[in-house]
PDB file of C-alpha atoms in Angstrom:
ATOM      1  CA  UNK A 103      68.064 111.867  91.084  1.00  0.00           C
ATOM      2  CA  UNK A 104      68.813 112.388  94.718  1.00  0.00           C
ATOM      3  CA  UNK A 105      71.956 112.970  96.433  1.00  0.00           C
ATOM      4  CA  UNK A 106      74.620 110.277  95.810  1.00  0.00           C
ATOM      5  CA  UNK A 107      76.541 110.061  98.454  1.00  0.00           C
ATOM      6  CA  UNK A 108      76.302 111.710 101.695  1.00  0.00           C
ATOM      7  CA  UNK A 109      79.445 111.812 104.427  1.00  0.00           C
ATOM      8  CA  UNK A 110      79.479 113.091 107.782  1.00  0.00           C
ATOM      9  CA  UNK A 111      82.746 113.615 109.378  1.00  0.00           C
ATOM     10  CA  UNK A 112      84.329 115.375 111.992  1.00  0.00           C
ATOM     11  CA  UNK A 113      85.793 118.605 110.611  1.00  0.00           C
ATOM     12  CA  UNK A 114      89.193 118.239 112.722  1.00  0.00           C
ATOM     13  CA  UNK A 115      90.771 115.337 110.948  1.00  0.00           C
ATOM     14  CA  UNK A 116      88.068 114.542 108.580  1.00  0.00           C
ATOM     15  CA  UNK A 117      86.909 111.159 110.122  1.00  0.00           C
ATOM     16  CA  UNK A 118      83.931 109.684 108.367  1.00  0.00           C
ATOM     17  CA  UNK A 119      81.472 108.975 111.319  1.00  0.00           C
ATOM     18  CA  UNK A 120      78.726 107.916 109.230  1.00  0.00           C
ATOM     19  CA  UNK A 121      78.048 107.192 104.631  1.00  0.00           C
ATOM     20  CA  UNK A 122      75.304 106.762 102.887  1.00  0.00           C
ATOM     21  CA  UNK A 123      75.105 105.380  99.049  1.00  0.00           C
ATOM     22  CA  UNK A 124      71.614 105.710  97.126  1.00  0.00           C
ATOM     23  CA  UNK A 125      71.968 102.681  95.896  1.00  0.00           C
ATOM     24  CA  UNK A 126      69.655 102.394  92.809  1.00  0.00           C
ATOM     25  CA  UNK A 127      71.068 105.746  91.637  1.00  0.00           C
ATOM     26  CA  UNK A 128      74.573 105.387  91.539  1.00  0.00           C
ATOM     27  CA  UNK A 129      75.765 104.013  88.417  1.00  0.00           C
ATOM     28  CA  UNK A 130      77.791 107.163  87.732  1.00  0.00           C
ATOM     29  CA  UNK A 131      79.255 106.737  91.220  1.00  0.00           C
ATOM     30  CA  UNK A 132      82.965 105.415  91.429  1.00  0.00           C
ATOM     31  CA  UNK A 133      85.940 104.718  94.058  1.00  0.00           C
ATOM     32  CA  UNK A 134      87.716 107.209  92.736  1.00  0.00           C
ATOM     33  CA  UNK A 135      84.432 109.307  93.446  1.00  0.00           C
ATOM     34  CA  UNK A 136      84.359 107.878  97.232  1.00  0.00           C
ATOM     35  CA  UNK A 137      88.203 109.023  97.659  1.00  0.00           C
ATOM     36  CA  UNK A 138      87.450 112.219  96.625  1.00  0.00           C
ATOM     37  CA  UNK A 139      85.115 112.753  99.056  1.00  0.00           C
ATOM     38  CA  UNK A 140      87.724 111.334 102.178  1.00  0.00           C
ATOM     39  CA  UNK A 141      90.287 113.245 100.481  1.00  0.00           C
ATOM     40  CA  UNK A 142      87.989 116.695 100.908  1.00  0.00           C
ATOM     41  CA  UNK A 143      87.174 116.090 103.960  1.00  0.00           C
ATOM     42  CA  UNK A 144      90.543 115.196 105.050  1.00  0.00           C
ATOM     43  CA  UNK A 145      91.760 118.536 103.784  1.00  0.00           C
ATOM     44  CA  UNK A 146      89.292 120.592 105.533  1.00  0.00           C
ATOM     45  CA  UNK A 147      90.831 119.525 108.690  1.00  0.00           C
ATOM     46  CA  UNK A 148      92.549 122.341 110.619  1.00  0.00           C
ATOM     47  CA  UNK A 149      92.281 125.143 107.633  1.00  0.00           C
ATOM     48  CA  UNK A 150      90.967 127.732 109.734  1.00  0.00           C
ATOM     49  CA  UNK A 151      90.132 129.554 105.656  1.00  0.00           C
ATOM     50  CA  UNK A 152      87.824 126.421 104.896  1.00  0.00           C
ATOM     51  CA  UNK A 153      84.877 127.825 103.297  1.00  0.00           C
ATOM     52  CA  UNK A 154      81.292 127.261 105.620  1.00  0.00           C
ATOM     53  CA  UNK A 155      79.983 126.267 102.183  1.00  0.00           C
ATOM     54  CA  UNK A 156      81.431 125.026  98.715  1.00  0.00           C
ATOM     55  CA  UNK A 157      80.823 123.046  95.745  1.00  0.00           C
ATOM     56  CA  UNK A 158      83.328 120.853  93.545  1.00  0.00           C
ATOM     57  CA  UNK A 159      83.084 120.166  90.130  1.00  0.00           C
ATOM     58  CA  UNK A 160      84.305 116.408  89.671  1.00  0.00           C
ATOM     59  CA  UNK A 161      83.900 113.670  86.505  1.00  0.00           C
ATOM     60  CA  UNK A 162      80.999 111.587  85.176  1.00  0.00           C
ATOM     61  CA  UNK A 163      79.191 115.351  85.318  1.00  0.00           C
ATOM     62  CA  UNK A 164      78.901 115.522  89.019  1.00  0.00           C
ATOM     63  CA  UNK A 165      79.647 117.918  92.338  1.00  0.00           C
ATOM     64  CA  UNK A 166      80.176 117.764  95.913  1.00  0.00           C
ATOM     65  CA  UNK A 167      78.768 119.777  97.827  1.00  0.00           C
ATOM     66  CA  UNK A 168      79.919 120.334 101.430  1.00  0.00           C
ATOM     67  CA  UNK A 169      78.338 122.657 104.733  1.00  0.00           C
ATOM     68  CA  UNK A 170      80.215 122.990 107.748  1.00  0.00           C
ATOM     69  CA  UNK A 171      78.566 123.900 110.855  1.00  0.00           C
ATOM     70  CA  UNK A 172      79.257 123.138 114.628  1.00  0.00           C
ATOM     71  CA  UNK A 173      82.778 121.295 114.114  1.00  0.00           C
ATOM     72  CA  UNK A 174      80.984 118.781 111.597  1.00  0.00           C
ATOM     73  CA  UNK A 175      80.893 118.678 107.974  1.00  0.00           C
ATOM     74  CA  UNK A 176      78.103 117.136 105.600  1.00  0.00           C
ATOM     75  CA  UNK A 177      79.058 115.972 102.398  1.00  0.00           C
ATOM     76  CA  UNK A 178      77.342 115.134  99.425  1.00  0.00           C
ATOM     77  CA  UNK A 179      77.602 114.076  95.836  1.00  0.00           C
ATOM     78  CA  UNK A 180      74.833 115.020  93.066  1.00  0.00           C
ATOM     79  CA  UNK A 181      74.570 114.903  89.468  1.00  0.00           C
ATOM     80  CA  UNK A 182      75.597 118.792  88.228  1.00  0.00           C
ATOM     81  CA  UNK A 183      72.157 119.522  86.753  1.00  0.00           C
ATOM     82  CA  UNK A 184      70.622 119.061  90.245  1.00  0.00           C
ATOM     83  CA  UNK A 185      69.688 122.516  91.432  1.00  0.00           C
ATOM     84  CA  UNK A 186      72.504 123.713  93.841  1.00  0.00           C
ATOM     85  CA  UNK A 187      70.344 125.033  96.576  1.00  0.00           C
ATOM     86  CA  UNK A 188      68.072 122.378  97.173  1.00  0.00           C
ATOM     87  CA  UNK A 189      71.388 120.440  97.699  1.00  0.00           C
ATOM     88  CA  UNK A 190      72.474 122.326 100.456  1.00  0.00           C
ATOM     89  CA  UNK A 191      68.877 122.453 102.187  1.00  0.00           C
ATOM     90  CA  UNK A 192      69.411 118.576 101.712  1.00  0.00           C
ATOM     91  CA  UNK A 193      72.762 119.069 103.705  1.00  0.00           C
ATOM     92  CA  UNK A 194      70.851 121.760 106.333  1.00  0.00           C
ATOM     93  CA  UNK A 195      67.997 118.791 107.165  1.00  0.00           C
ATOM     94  CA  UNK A 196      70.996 116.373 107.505  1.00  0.00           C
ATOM     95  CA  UNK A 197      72.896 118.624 110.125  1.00  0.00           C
ATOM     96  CA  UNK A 198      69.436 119.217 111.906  1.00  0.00           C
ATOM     97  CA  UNK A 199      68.294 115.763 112.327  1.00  0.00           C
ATOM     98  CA  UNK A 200      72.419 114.261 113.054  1.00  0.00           C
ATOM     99  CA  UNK A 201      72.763 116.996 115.691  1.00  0.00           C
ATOM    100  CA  UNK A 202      68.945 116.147 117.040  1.00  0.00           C
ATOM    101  CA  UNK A 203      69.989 112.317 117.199  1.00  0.00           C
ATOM    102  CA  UNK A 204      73.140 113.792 118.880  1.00  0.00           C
ATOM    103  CA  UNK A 205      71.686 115.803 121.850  1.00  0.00           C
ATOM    104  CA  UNK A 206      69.112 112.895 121.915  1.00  0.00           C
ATOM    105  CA  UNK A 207      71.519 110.057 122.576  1.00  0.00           C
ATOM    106  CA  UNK A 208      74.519 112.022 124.484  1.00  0.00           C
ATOM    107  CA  UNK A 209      73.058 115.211 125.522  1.00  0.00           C
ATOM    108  CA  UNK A 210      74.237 118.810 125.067  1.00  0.00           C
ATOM    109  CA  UNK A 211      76.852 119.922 125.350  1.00  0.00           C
ATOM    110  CA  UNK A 212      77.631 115.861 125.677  1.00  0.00           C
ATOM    111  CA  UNK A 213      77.343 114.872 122.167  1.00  0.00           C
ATOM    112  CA  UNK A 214      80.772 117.160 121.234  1.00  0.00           C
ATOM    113  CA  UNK A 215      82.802 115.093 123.639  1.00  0.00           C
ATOM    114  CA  UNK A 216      81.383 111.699 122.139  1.00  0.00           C
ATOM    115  CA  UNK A 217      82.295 112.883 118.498  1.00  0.00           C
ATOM    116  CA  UNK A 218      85.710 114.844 120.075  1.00  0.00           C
ATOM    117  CA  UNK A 219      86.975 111.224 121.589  1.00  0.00           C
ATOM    118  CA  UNK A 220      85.161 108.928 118.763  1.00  0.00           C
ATOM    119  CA  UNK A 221      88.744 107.069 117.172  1.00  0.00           C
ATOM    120  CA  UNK A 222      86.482 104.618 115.127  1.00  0.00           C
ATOM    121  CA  UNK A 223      85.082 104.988 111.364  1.00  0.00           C
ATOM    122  CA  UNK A 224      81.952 105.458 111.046  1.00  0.00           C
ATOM    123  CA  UNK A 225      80.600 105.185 114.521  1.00  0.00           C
ATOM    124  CA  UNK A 226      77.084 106.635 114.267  1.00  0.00           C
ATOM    125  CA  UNK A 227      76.186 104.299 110.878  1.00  0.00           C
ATOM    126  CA  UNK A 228      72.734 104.168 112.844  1.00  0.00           C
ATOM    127  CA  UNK A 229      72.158 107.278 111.720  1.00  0.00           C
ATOM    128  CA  UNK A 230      72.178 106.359 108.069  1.00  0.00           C
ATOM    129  CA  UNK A 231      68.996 105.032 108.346  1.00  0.00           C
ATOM    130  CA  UNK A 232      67.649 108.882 109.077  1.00  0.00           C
ATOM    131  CA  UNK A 233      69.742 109.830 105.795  1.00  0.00           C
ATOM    132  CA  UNK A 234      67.818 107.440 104.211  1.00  0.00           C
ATOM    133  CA  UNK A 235      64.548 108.521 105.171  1.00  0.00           C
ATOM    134  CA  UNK A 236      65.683 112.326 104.260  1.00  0.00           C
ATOM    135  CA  UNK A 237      67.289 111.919 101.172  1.00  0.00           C
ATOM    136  CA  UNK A 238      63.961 110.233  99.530  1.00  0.00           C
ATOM    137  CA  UNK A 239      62.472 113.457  99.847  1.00  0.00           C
ATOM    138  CA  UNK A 240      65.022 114.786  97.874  1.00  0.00           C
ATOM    139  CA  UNK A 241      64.422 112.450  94.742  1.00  0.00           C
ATOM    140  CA  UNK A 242      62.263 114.672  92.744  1.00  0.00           C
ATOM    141  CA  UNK A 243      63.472 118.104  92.729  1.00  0.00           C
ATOM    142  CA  UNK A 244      60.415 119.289  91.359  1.00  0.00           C
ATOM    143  CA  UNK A 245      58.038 117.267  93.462  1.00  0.00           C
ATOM    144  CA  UNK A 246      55.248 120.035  95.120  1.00  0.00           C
ATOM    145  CA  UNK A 247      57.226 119.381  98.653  1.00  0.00           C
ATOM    146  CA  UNK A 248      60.824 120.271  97.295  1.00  0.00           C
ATOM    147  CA  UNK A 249      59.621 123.045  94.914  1.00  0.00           C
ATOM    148  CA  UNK A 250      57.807 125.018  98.287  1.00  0.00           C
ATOM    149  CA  UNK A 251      61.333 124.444 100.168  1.00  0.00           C
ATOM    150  CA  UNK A 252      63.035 126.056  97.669  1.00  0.00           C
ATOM    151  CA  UNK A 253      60.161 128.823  97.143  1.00  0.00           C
ATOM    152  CA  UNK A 254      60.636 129.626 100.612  1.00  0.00           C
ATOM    153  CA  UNK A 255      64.832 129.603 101.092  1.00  0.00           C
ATOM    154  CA  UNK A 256      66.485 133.008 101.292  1.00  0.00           C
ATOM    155  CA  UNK A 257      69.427 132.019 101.756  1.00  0.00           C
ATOM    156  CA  UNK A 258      72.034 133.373  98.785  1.00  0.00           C
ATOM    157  CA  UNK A 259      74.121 130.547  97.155  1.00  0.00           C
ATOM    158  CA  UNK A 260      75.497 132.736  94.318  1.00  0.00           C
ATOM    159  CA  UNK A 261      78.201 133.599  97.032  1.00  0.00           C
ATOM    160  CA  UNK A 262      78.418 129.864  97.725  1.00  0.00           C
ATOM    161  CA  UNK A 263      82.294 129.404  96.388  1.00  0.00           C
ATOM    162  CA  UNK A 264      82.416 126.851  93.495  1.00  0.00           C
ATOM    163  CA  UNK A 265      85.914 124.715  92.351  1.00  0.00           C
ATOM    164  CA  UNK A 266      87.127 122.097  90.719  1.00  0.00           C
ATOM    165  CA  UNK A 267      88.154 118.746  92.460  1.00  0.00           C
ATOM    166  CA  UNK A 268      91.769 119.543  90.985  1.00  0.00           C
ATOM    167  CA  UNK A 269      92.321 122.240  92.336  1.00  0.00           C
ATOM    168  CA  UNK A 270      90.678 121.213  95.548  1.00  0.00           C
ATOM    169  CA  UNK A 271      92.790 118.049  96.387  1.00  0.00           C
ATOM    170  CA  UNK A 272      95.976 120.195  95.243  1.00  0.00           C
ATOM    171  CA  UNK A 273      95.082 123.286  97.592  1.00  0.00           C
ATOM    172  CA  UNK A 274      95.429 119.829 100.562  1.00  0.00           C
ATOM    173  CA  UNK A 275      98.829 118.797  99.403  1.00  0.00           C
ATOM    174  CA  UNK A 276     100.155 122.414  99.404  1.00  0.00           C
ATOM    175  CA  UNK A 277      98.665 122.821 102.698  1.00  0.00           C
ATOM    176  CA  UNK A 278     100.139 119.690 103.627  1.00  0.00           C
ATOM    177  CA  UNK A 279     103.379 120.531 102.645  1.00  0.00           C
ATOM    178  CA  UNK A 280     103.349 124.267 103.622  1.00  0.00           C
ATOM    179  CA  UNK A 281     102.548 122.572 106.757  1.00  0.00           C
ATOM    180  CA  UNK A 282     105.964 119.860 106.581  1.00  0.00           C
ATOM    181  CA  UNK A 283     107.619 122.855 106.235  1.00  0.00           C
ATOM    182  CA  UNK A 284     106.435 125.288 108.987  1.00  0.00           C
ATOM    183  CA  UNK A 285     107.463 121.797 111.382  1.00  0.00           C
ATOM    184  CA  UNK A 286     110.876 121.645 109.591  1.00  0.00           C
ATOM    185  CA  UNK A 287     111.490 125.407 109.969  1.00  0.00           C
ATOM    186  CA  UNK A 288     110.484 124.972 114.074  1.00  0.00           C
ATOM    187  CA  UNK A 289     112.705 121.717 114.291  1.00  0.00           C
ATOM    188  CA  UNK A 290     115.722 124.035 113.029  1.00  0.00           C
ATOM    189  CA  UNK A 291     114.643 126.954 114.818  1.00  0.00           C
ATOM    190  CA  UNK A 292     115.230 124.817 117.959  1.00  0.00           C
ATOM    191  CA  UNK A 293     118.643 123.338 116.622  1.00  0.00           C
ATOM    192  CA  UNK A 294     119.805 127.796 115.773  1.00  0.00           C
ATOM    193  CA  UNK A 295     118.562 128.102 119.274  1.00  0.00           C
ATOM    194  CA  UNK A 296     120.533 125.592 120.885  1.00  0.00           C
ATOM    195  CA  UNK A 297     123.595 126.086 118.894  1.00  0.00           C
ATOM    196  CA  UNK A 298     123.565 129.648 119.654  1.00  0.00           C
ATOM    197  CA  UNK A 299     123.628 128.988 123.660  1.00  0.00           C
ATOM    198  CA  UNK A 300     126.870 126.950 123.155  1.00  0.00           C
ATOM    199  CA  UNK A 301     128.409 129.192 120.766  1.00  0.00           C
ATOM    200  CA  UNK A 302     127.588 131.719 123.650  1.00  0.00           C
ATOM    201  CA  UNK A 303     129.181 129.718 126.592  1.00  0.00           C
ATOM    202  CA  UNK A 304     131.861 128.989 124.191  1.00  0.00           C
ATOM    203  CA  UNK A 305     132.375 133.176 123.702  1.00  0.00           C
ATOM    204  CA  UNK A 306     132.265 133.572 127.633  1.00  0.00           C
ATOM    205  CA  UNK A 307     134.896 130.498 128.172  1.00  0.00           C
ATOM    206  CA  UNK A 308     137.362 131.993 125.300  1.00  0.00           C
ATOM    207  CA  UNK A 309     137.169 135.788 126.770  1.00  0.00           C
ATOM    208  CA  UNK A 310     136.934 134.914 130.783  1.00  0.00           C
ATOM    209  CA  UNK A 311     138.821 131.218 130.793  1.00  0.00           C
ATOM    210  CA  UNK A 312     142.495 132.776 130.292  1.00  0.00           C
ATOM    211  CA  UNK A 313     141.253 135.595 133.208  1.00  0.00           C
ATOM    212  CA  UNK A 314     140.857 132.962 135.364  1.00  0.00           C
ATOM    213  CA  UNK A 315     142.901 130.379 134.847  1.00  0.00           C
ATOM    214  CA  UNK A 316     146.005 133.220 135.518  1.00  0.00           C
ATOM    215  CA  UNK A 317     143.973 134.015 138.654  1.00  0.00           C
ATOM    216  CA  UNK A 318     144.123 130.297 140.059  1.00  0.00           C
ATOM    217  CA  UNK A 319     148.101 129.954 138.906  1.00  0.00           C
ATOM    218  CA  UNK A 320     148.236 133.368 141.397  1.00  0.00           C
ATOM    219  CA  UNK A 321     146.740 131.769 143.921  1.00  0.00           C
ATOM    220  CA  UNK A 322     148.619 128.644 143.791  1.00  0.00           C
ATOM    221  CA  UNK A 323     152.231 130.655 143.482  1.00  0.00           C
ATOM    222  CA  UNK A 324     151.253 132.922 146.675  1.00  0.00           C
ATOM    223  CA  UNK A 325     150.193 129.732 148.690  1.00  0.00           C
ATOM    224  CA  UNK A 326     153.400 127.461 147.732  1.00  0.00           C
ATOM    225  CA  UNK A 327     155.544 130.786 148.708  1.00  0.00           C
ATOM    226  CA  UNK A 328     153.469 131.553 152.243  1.00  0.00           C
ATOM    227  CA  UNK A 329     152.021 127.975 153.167  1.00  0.00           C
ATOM    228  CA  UNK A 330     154.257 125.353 151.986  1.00  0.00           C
TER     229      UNK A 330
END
């Protein structure tokens, strides 16, 4: 079977900008498997220690598989006994052609302000019809065409990092909330600071106020005896 389900999103805040469904493949395919995939790419957003590469065990005997290159990530869901690195040369033709289509319609370095300012889901859906076209190639893993891709890859996916969806969409809520609190320690850092100014005028009005209120009632003494 080919890839499932294939996202593109922008890698700051994990906006879809374009999906694609095989749709006379995915039977094993659910909503919860669709949130899973928002939720991962949601919680890539602004982790600086995302992996480049990863794959995610997750039910019905499937795994994502994500690559993130040039502030994008590509997403996509395939049954577990599809072979892992044909996935992600699946992924690398997606980036190629989406960036391509990119330069193509915005120029470079245009195309990173259209996605930078895009606020709408799923903008570019004209590119799914290029993800269509792609990901029937990818059907038949051992078709002659995908068997010579994967004859002539190098790359090394044994250090690609593999984990389970669990543990995944927990690592986003403890970022999430290590993140609520960083922002709750700065809002009361601000509050010590503040409260630390007025406890210091306060010092300087207790040690100095005395000092000069004696220094006024000597002024006002001398000037009722002299001037008055």
């Amino acid at each position: 079977m080919p890839p499932l389900l294939t996202f593109v999103a922008r890698l700051s805040d994990g906006l879809p900008l374009v999906a694609n469904t095989a749709p006379d493949f995915s039977q094993g395919v659910t909503q919860d498997h669709k949130n899973q995939a928002k939720d991962i790419l949601r919680g890539l957003g602004g982790t600086a220690s995302s992996s480049a590469k990863m794959s995610i065990d997750t039910t019905n005997n499937l795994v994502f598989h994500y690559l993130v290159r040039d502030s994008l990530c590509y997403l996509a869901l395939t049954e577990r006994t599809y072979p892992k690195r044909l996935a992600f040369l699946y992924l690398e033709e997606i980036a190629d052609a989406f960036l391509e289509s990119l330069a193509n319609d915005h120029g470079d370095p245009g195309w990173r302000d259209a996605i930078s300012t895009t606020a709408r889901p799923y903008a570019f859906i004209k590119f799914d019809l290029v993800i269509q076209r792609r990901r029937r190639d990818f059907v038949d893993p051992t078709s002659r065409q995908n068997t010579t891709k994967l004859n002539e890859d190098l790359a090394d996916i044994q250090s690609i990092m593999r984990k389970n969806i669990d543990e995944v969409l927990n690592r986003g809520e403890k970022l999430e909330h290590v993140s609520n609190i960083s922002n709750n320690l700065v809002a009361e850092s601000k509050k010590f600071k503040w409260g630390a100014k007025k406890l210091s005028w306060q010092a300087m009005l207790n040690q100095y106020g005395p000092i000069a209120a004696a220094g006024v009632f000597v002024v006002f003494v001398l000037y009722m005896k002299f001037f008055w």
